[in-house]
Short mmCIF file of C-alpha atoms in Angstrom, two decimals:
data_model
loop_
_atom_site.label_atom_id
_atom_site.label_comp_id
_atom_site.label_asym_id
_atom_site.label_seq_id
_atom_site.Cartn_x
_atom_site.Cartn_y
_atom_site.Cartn_z
CA MET A 9 70.69 139.73 108.87
CA ASN A 10 73.09 142.34 110.53
CA ALA A 11 76.64 142.78 109.16
CA GLN A 12 77.92 140.93 112.40
CA ASN A 13 76.30 137.93 111.29
CA ASN A 14 77.35 138.09 107.59
CA PHE A 15 80.87 138.52 108.76
CA ALA A 16 80.72 135.45 110.84
CA LYS A 17 79.21 133.40 108.05
CA ASN A 18 81.69 134.58 105.35
CA SER A 19 84.73 133.95 107.79
CA LEU A 20 83.66 130.32 108.69
CA ILE A 21 85.46 127.81 106.54
CA PHE A 22 83.64 125.06 105.34
CA SER A 23 85.16 121.81 104.05
CA PRO A 24 84.97 117.74 104.91
CA SER A 25 87.53 118.60 107.63
CA GLY A 26 84.81 120.31 109.26
CA VAL A 27 83.49 124.08 109.69
CA ARG A 28 86.25 126.08 111.32
CA GLY A 29 86.83 129.61 112.75
CA ILE A 30 88.50 131.58 115.20
CA VAL A 31 86.62 131.68 118.44
CA GLY A 32 85.18 135.08 118.96
CA GLU A 33 86.20 136.34 115.37
CA GLY A 34 83.86 134.22 113.23
CA LEU A 35 82.87 130.99 115.29
CA GLY A 36 80.79 131.84 118.42
CA PRO A 37 77.55 130.92 120.08
CA GLU A 38 75.42 131.60 117.46
CA GLU A 39 77.03 130.13 114.58
CA ALA A 40 77.86 126.74 116.95
CA LEU A 41 74.06 126.73 117.24
CA ARG A 42 72.85 127.48 114.01
CA LEU A 43 75.31 124.99 112.35
CA SER A 44 73.74 122.21 114.81
CA LEU A 45 70.61 123.06 113.94
CA CYS A 46 71.06 123.03 110.32
CA PHE A 47 73.13 119.39 110.91
CA GLY A 48 70.02 118.18 112.65
CA SER A 49 67.75 119.43 110.00
CA MET A 50 69.70 117.56 107.09
CA ILE A 51 70.06 113.91 108.97
CA PRO A 52 67.28 111.40 109.94
CA PRO A 53 65.60 111.05 113.30
CA GLY A 54 67.83 109.01 115.67
CA THR A 55 70.73 109.49 118.35
CA VAL A 56 73.60 111.82 117.58
CA VAL A 57 76.98 111.35 119.43
CA LEU A 58 78.91 114.47 120.59
CA GLY A 59 82.51 114.90 122.03
CA ARG A 60 85.18 117.41 121.93
CA ASP A 61 89.07 117.74 122.33
CA THR A 62 90.30 119.78 125.55
CA ARG A 63 90.38 123.27 124.15
CA PRO A 64 88.82 125.87 126.69
CA SER A 65 86.24 126.86 123.98
CA GLY A 66 85.15 123.35 123.47
CA GLU A 67 82.76 122.86 126.50
CA MET A 68 80.71 126.12 125.27
CA ILE A 69 80.50 125.24 121.57
CA GLN A 70 79.50 121.33 122.74
CA ARG A 71 76.63 122.55 125.04
CA LEU A 72 75.13 125.11 122.32
CA ALA A 73 75.48 121.95 119.77
CA ALA A 74 73.70 119.93 121.80
CA ALA A 75 70.98 122.23 122.30
CA GLY A 76 70.78 122.61 118.60
CA LEU A 77 70.61 119.04 118.00
CA MET A 78 67.60 118.63 120.51
CA SER A 79 65.75 121.34 118.95
CA THR A 80 65.56 119.30 115.82
CA GLY A 81 64.18 116.44 117.91
CA HIS A 82 67.72 114.35 118.28
CA ASP A 83 68.61 112.51 121.25
CA VAL A 84 72.23 113.39 122.25
CA SER A 85 74.96 111.25 123.70
CA ILE A 86 77.58 113.12 125.04
CA LEU A 87 80.91 111.53 125.14
CA GLY A 88 82.81 114.85 126.50
CA ILE A 89 86.54 115.08 126.03
CA ALA A 90 87.33 112.05 123.70
CA PRO A 91 89.76 111.43 120.80
CA SER A 92 88.38 112.15 117.37
CA PRO A 93 88.49 108.53 116.15
CA ALA A 94 86.81 107.83 119.73
CA ILE A 95 83.70 109.80 119.08
CA ALA A 96 83.68 107.94 115.51
CA PHE A 97 83.60 104.84 116.79
CA ALA A 98 80.77 105.67 119.29
CA VAL A 99 78.66 106.54 116.34
CA LYS A 100 79.41 102.94 114.78
CA LYS A 101 78.95 101.22 118.02
CA MET A 102 75.64 102.93 118.94
CA GLY A 103 74.34 102.86 115.44
CA ALA A 104 73.81 106.70 116.14
CA VAL A 105 72.23 108.62 112.93
CA GLY A 106 75.56 111.21 113.25
CA GLY A 107 77.78 112.64 115.22
CA ILE A 108 79.70 116.17 115.84
CA ILE A 109 83.53 116.39 116.93
CA VAL A 110 84.28 119.75 118.26
CA SER A 111 87.69 120.01 117.47
CA ALA A 112 90.03 122.08 115.45
CA SER A 113 92.60 119.16 115.02
CA HIS A 114 96.13 120.54 114.88
CA ASN A 115 95.06 124.55 114.92
CA PRO A 116 96.17 126.85 117.14
CA PRO A 117 93.91 127.01 120.59
CA SER A 118 92.32 130.03 119.35
CA TRP A 119 90.52 128.02 116.63
CA ASN A 120 87.72 125.52 117.08
CA ALA A 121 85.97 123.68 114.67
CA LEU A 122 82.69 121.19 114.56
CA LYS A 123 83.24 118.13 112.19
CA PHE A 124 79.84 116.43 110.99
CA LEU A 125 79.64 112.63 110.79
CA GLY A 126 77.21 110.31 109.39
CA PRO A 127 76.53 106.87 110.02
CA GLY A 128 79.32 104.36 110.94
CA GLY A 129 81.27 107.63 112.01
CA ILE A 130 82.15 108.64 108.60
CA ALA A 131 82.90 112.37 107.85
CA LEU A 132 80.39 114.17 105.44
CA ASN A 133 81.69 114.37 102.06
CA GLU A 134 81.91 117.45 100.17
CA ALA A 135 78.56 117.43 98.56
CA GLN A 136 76.58 117.23 102.23
CA ILE A 137 79.03 119.87 103.59
CA SER A 138 77.92 121.88 100.77
CA GLU A 139 74.37 121.24 101.80
CA LEU A 140 74.91 122.08 105.05
CA ARG A 141 76.70 125.15 104.10
CA ASN A 142 73.57 126.27 101.87
CA LEU A 143 71.29 125.73 104.81
CA TYR A 144 73.49 127.71 107.15
CA VAL A 145 73.80 130.57 104.82
CA LEU A 146 69.91 130.62 104.27
CA ASP A 147 69.16 130.21 107.97
CA SER A 148 66.96 126.84 106.72
CA PHE A 149 66.68 124.60 109.73
CA LYS A 150 63.79 122.96 111.07
CA GLU A 151 62.80 123.07 115.07
CA VAL A 152 60.56 120.50 116.31
CA PRO A 153 57.72 121.66 118.99
CA TRP A 154 58.36 121.28 122.51
CA THR A 155 56.47 117.98 122.88
CA SER A 156 59.24 116.54 120.49
CA LEU A 157 62.27 117.85 121.87
CA GLY A 158 65.48 115.26 122.13
CA LYS A 159 67.14 114.45 125.17
CA ALA A 160 70.70 114.29 126.34
CA HIS A 161 72.72 111.79 128.49
CA ASP A 162 76.14 111.41 129.32
CA LEU A 163 78.23 108.47 127.32
CA SER A 164 81.06 106.36 128.29
CA LEU A 165 82.63 104.24 125.77
CA LEU A 166 86.51 104.70 126.06
CA ASP A 167 87.31 101.58 127.67
CA ASP A 168 85.15 99.92 124.98
CA TYR A 169 87.04 102.20 122.37
CA ARG A 170 90.60 101.26 123.92
CA LYS A 171 89.81 97.42 123.73
CA ALA A 172 88.99 97.33 120.14
CA LEU A 173 91.87 99.19 119.51
CA ILE A 174 94.01 96.43 121.44
CA SER A 175 92.08 93.89 119.83
CA LEU A 176 93.67 94.69 116.38
CA VAL A 177 97.42 94.32 117.26
CA ASP A 178 99.54 91.30 118.23
CA VAL A 179 99.72 91.68 122.03
CA GLU A 180 101.61 88.61 122.62
CA ALA A 181 104.25 89.75 120.41
CA ILE A 182 104.47 93.20 122.06
CA ARG A 183 104.65 91.79 125.41
CA LYS A 184 107.46 89.41 124.52
CA ALA A 185 109.57 92.39 123.32
CA ARG A 186 109.18 94.43 126.42
CA LEU A 187 109.36 97.80 124.56
CA PHE A 188 109.40 101.06 126.16
CA ALA A 189 107.47 104.18 124.68
CA VAL A 190 106.93 107.77 125.79
CA ILE A 191 103.97 109.51 124.65
CA ASP A 192 103.44 112.91 124.68
CA ALA A 193 99.71 113.42 124.39
CA GLY A 194 100.12 117.23 124.14
CA ASN A 195 97.92 117.93 126.86
CA GLY A 196 95.16 116.63 124.49
CA ALA A 197 92.29 114.32 124.03
CA GLY A 198 94.66 111.32 123.74
CA SER A 199 95.97 111.72 127.27
CA LEU A 200 92.87 109.74 128.45
CA VAL A 201 93.38 106.67 125.97
CA THR A 202 96.92 106.27 124.43
CA PRO A 203 99.02 105.84 127.38
CA LYS A 204 96.71 103.28 128.97
CA ALA A 205 96.20 101.34 125.56
CA LEU A 206 100.12 101.22 125.06
CA GLU A 207 100.42 99.88 128.79
CA ASP A 208 97.60 97.39 128.17
CA SER A 209 99.33 96.02 124.80
CA GLY A 210 102.14 95.21 126.69
CA CYS A 211 104.51 98.46 126.65
CA GLN A 212 106.03 100.17 129.32
CA VAL A 213 105.02 103.63 129.39
CA PHE A 214 106.21 107.24 130.11
CA PRO A 215 103.22 109.87 129.64
CA LEU A 216 104.12 113.35 128.98
CA ASN A 217 101.78 116.41 128.60
CA VAL A 218 98.72 114.54 129.56
CA GLU A 219 97.37 117.06 132.16
CA ILE A 220 93.97 118.23 130.91
CA ASP A 221 93.25 121.51 132.27
CA GLY A 222 92.88 123.81 129.18
CA ARG A 223 96.73 124.70 128.81
CA PHE A 224 99.10 123.26 126.33
CA ARG A 225 102.39 122.74 127.40
CA ARG A 226 103.54 122.78 123.98
CA PRO A 227 102.19 123.67 120.60
CA ILE A 228 99.17 121.82 119.67
CA GLU A 229 100.56 120.86 116.32
CA PRO A 230 103.00 118.22 116.95
CA THR A 231 106.08 119.57 114.50
CA ARG A 232 109.88 118.90 114.52
CA GLU A 233 110.27 122.41 116.41
CA SER A 234 107.61 121.41 119.13
CA LEU A 235 108.89 118.09 119.85
CA SER A 236 112.58 118.65 121.33
CA ASP A 237 111.55 117.98 125.01
CA LEU A 238 109.92 114.79 123.75
CA ALA A 239 113.32 114.00 121.93
CA LYS A 240 115.37 114.38 125.02
CA LYS A 241 113.01 112.75 127.13
CA VAL A 242 113.41 109.39 124.72
CA VAL A 243 117.04 109.50 124.59
CA SER A 244 117.42 110.28 128.60
CA LEU A 245 115.01 107.45 129.41
CA GLY A 246 116.59 104.86 126.95
CA ALA A 247 113.13 104.58 125.57
CA ASP A 248 112.60 102.56 122.10
CA ILE A 249 110.27 104.83 120.46
CA GLY A 250 108.35 108.40 121.33
CA PHE A 251 105.03 109.25 120.41
CA ALA A 252 103.43 112.76 119.95
CA HIS A 253 99.47 113.52 119.26
CA ASP A 254 97.74 117.00 118.09
CA CYS A 255 94.79 118.05 120.09
CA ASP A 256 92.18 115.26 119.20
CA ALA A 257 94.79 112.28 118.66
CA ASP A 258 93.74 111.80 114.94
CA ARG A 259 97.34 112.28 114.16
CA LEU A 260 100.76 110.68 115.38
CA VAL A 261 104.57 111.66 115.04
CA CYS A 262 107.28 109.30 115.83
CA ILE A 263 110.55 109.68 117.46
CA ASN A 264 113.34 106.90 117.56
CA GLU A 265 115.36 105.65 120.05
CA LYS A 266 118.21 107.99 118.89
CA GLY A 267 115.80 111.07 119.82
CA GLU A 268 115.19 111.95 115.81
CA VAL A 269 111.63 113.01 114.89
CA LEU A 270 110.42 110.94 111.80
CA GLY A 271 108.38 112.53 109.00
CA GLU A 272 104.74 111.28 109.43
CA ASP A 273 104.92 110.00 105.73
CA LEU A 274 107.52 107.16 107.18
CA THR A 275 105.24 106.42 110.20
CA LEU A 276 102.12 105.66 107.75
CA ALA A 277 104.56 103.97 105.40
CA LEU A 278 105.46 101.71 108.16
CA ILE A 279 101.99 100.78 108.91
CA VAL A 280 101.16 100.30 105.31
CA ASP A 281 103.77 97.89 104.91
CA GLN A 282 102.94 96.02 108.08
CA ILE A 283 99.37 95.17 106.84
CA LEU A 284 100.50 94.52 103.56
CA SER A 285 102.86 92.05 104.55
CA LYS A 286 99.85 89.82 105.90
CA ARG A 287 97.64 90.96 102.96
CA LYS A 288 99.40 90.85 99.58
CA GLY A 289 97.94 93.07 96.80
CA GLY A 290 94.78 94.98 97.18
CA ILE A 291 94.39 99.16 97.09
CA VAL A 292 96.03 101.81 99.15
CA VAL A 293 94.53 104.87 99.40
CA THR A 294 96.50 108.45 100.22
CA ASN A 295 96.55 111.74 99.19
CA VAL A 296 98.49 113.87 96.55
CA ALA A 297 100.54 115.41 99.04
CA SER A 298 101.80 112.18 100.15
CA SER A 299 104.99 110.83 99.72
CA MET A 300 106.33 108.56 97.15
CA VAL A 301 107.65 106.04 99.91
CA PHE A 302 104.05 104.70 99.37
CA ASP A 303 104.47 103.46 95.74
CA ASP A 304 107.59 101.74 96.76
CA VAL A 305 105.99 99.98 99.66
CA ALA A 306 102.94 99.30 97.70
CA GLU A 307 104.78 97.77 94.82
CA SER A 308 107.02 95.67 97.21
CA HIS A 309 103.88 93.78 98.02
CA GLY A 310 102.10 93.90 94.69
CA ALA A 311 99.54 96.69 95.90
CA LYS A 312 98.19 99.75 93.94
CA VAL A 313 98.24 103.02 95.43
CA LEU A 314 95.45 105.41 94.36
CA ARG A 315 95.53 109.16 95.12
CA THR A 316 92.89 111.48 96.16
CA ARG A 317 92.61 115.27 97.18
CA VAL A 318 94.13 116.17 100.74
CA GLY A 319 91.56 115.63 103.15
CA GLU A 320 90.39 112.41 105.08
CA ALA A 321 86.92 112.85 103.44
CA TYR A 322 88.15 112.16 100.10
CA VAL A 323 90.73 109.37 101.18
CA VAL A 324 87.60 107.65 102.80
CA GLU A 325 85.21 107.93 99.87
CA LYS A 326 87.61 106.50 97.77
CA MET A 327 88.48 103.77 99.94
CA ILE A 328 84.91 102.72 99.99
CA GLU A 329 84.36 102.82 96.28
CA THR A 330 87.56 100.88 95.64
CA GLY A 331 87.50 98.43 98.92
CA ALA A 332 90.80 99.33 99.79
CA ILE A 333 92.39 97.69 102.54
CA VAL A 334 94.46 100.47 104.31
CA GLY A 335 94.56 104.15 103.86
CA GLY A 336 95.86 107.50 105.35
CA GLU A 337 97.23 111.03 104.52
CA GLY A 338 101.16 110.90 104.93
CA SER A 339 100.91 114.46 106.44
CA CYS A 340 99.35 113.26 109.77
CA GLY A 341 100.42 109.76 110.35
CA GLY A 342 96.95 108.57 111.48
CA VAL A 343 95.86 105.27 109.80
CA ILE A 344 92.67 104.39 108.47
CA ILE A 345 91.56 100.81 108.54
CA PRO A 346 88.00 99.69 107.42
CA ASP A 347 88.14 96.73 109.85
CA HIS A 348 88.14 99.37 112.14
CA LEU A 349 86.83 102.62 111.33
CA TYR A 350 86.70 104.54 108.31
CA THR A 351 88.33 107.70 110.14
CA ARG A 352 92.15 108.48 110.55
CA ASP A 353 93.11 107.09 114.29
CA GLY A 354 96.65 108.26 115.53
CA ILE A 355 96.39 105.62 118.93
CA LEU A 356 95.83 102.93 116.71
CA ALA A 357 99.02 104.00 114.57
CA ALA A 358 100.80 104.06 117.85
CA LEU A 359 100.03 100.73 118.37
CA LYS A 360 100.75 99.28 114.99
CA ILE A 361 104.35 101.09 115.26
CA VAL A 362 104.85 99.08 118.27
CA GLU A 363 103.37 95.94 116.88
CA ALA A 364 105.66 96.19 113.74
CA LEU A 365 108.81 97.21 115.98
CA ALA A 366 107.89 93.79 118.16
CA LEU A 367 107.51 91.68 115.22
CA ARG A 368 110.67 92.75 113.53
CA GLY A 369 113.04 92.72 116.18
CA ARG A 370 115.04 95.74 115.44
CA THR A 371 115.06 99.20 116.74
CA ALA A 372 113.03 102.05 115.44
CA SER A 373 115.85 103.66 113.68
CA GLN A 374 117.01 100.46 111.91
CA VAL A 375 113.08 99.78 110.84
CA PHE A 376 112.79 103.17 109.38
CA ALA A 377 116.09 103.12 107.49
CA SER A 378 115.03 100.40 105.69
CA PHE A 379 112.70 102.47 103.69
CA PRO A 380 113.60 104.53 100.48
CA ARG A 381 114.75 107.96 101.78
CA TYR A 382 112.73 110.91 100.14
CA TYR A 383 112.81 114.65 101.72
CA MET A 384 110.02 117.24 101.69
CA ALA A 385 109.84 121.03 102.11
CA ARG A 386 107.15 122.84 102.83
CA GLY A 387 105.88 126.40 102.39
CA LYS A 388 102.89 128.33 102.70
CA VAL A 389 101.57 132.17 101.53
CA PRO A 390 98.73 133.69 103.03
CA CYS A 391 96.12 134.06 100.32
CA SER A 392 92.10 134.49 99.60
CA SER A 393 90.39 131.51 98.19
CA GLY A 394 89.75 133.89 94.91
CA GLU A 395 93.44 134.71 94.63
CA ALA A 396 94.18 131.11 95.28
CA ARG A 397 92.14 130.20 92.19
CA GLU A 398 93.97 132.74 90.27
CA VAL A 399 97.19 131.42 90.98
CA ILE A 400 96.37 127.77 90.15
CA GLU A 401 95.09 128.71 86.99
CA ALA A 402 98.41 130.85 85.95
CA LEU A 403 100.30 127.78 87.01
CA LYS A 404 98.35 125.57 84.86
CA ILE A 405 99.42 127.72 81.95
CA GLY A 406 102.89 128.27 82.83
CA HIS A 407 103.40 124.35 83.50
CA SER A 408 101.28 122.96 80.54
CA ASP A 409 104.27 121.36 78.89
CA GLU A 410 105.15 119.23 82.13
CA LYS A 411 103.32 116.27 83.53
CA LEU A 412 100.33 117.59 85.71
CA ASP A 413 98.20 116.17 88.16
CA LEU A 414 95.02 118.46 88.80
CA THR A 415 93.48 116.22 91.37
CA ASP A 416 94.00 118.97 94.12
CA GLY A 417 95.47 122.10 93.21
CA ILE A 418 98.38 121.49 90.66
CA LYS A 419 101.04 118.89 91.29
CA ILE A 420 104.06 119.23 88.80
CA ILE A 421 105.47 115.45 88.40
CA GLY A 422 109.32 114.97 87.69
CA GLU A 423 111.58 111.68 87.78
CA LYS A 424 111.55 110.91 91.50
CA GLU A 425 110.50 114.21 92.47
CA TRP A 426 107.39 116.62 92.38
CA VAL A 427 106.01 119.98 93.93
CA LEU A 428 102.39 120.72 94.58
CA VAL A 429 100.45 124.09 95.07
CA ARG A 430 96.84 123.83 96.77
CA PRO A 431 94.60 125.72 98.69
CA SER A 432 94.40 124.76 102.42
CA GLY A 433 90.98 123.37 103.51
CA THR A 434 91.55 124.80 106.88
CA GLU A 435 93.39 127.89 106.51
CA PRO A 436 93.06 130.91 104.00
CA ILE A 437 96.48 130.17 102.46
CA LEU A 438 97.97 128.65 99.83
CA ARG A 439 100.12 125.43 100.54
CA VAL A 440 103.52 124.75 98.42
CA MET A 441 105.53 121.39 99.06
CA ALA A 442 107.87 119.44 97.29
CA GLU A 443 109.68 115.89 97.66
CA ALA A 444 112.67 114.93 95.94
CA GLU A 445 115.76 112.38 96.57
CA GLY A 446 117.76 115.02 98.12
CA PRO A 447 117.21 117.75 100.57
CA ARG A 448 118.44 120.40 98.54
CA ARG A 449 116.41 119.49 95.49
CA ALA A 450 113.52 119.40 97.64
CA GLU A 451 114.04 123.03 99.15
CA GLU A 452 114.90 124.24 95.71
CA LEU A 453 111.57 122.89 94.10
CA CYS A 454 109.69 124.47 96.97
CA LYS A 455 111.34 127.67 96.93
CA ASP A 456 111.04 128.34 93.24
CA LEU A 457 107.17 127.52 93.19
CA LEU A 458 106.91 129.78 96.39
CA ASN A 459 108.56 132.85 94.05
CA GLU A 460 106.71 132.06 91.13
CA VAL A 461 103.27 132.06 93.27
CA LEU A 462 104.38 135.33 94.85
CA GLU A 463 105.39 136.78 91.31
CA ILE A 464 101.98 135.94 90.07
CA LEU A 465 100.23 137.51 93.28
CA SER A 466 102.10 140.61 92.62
CA ARG A 467 101.84 140.60 88.72
CA LYS A 468 98.59 139.47 88.20
CA LEU A 469 96.56 140.53 91.02
CA GLY A 470 98.60 143.65 92.43
CA LYS A 471 99.17 141.95 95.38
CA LEU A 472 102.71 141.94 97.48
CA GLY A 473 101.60 140.82 101.02
CA PRO A 474 103.59 138.84 103.68
CA LEU A 475 106.72 137.02 102.87
CA PRO A 476 105.95 133.09 102.55
CA PHE A 477 106.80 130.93 105.39
CA PHE A 478 109.26 128.09 104.36
CA SER A 479 110.78 125.10 106.16
CA ALA A 480 112.28 121.64 105.32
CA ASN A 481 111.70 118.51 106.41
CA SER A 482 113.67 115.15 105.68
#
């Protein structure tokens, strides 16, 4: 194996969120082909569903993934450009043995990833990803003879997916409410589904950034800073609600009728509240980085919150284990409803939000204001995986006399406040985030831990490095 191939293997990031890399600097044709060969060698015979988001590199990776799967004897159903949850839906509906989603979700356009799904459209868990990585590192895969090669065919299931989504909400109530929604699909795969799904459910819809041509009119990740045009459009049109997706539509950000960008935690909290209002009790699963508002919502309905490591696969694993009725990750606003799919769905989240507004008969600002208010602050520091482990071990020692949650990194828990330091599963960075009842306190907690992380890197590891990134979000 030459040095270039070794570099590519080492620069890929393996996690249940997928195998990610920068296209041309670690993730290229050979990597895409070999990853799909290894995946095809892991799974039983049968059909595999393949789809992608709208990144320019997606078609190249999709074609190579299809070739790898056919080389291991699997037939491939190619959905093409489709939201990630729609690809999972296709795996479940067709009874496929697996699926590959070609998408780096909220990462910049230079990134891409292959996210691997098992039966039912459920993402591979940590042990399965570890098995895939071992096969990849060892170049261990099984190709079939030419007489047993798989075949590829195009698949069209987006209409079925959209109809399945609409069946999960109260269309009559939404139509009576005559809600007006602006949807910024970010020139991503949600452009093909969300506007029509909202229309079919009874909303008046103004679509924004729905052109699919490989160009992104705003940054892929829907943040407060990148959604100023959407916020202005919601206000100028007198809309009731605004929605924004990332590139594969597993995320959702909401904007109220005043043009205020709402935290993803609140978006998911409203959906959880809506579901629990009809099904009292039960279990809600989210991750350790999600807001305390979920505990408040669950308590009001006699439900229990369980927290996992950050990552959809960990949330889903716990949901299946405990029979949870709803789950999701506060950082992205996408909801996981077992009656639909064991995967995050930003389009279903949008439909559930308009359903909640319709049934409650109040404005978005009034509905969201009814929840307890918490504030978050976030930061990140460039850091290798080895350095991240050293930092977290040092923090465990330094904060051993405080209440700690070691589910994912280290979470220091106070009275109605917490701060979390954890390695990212998708980028070579340490993430620091804090939550408190006031914005200044959240910023203070986050900045203090950022400084502590930098001090550890400098003192223990002899690394000064670039300054951390910090942002505050209400």
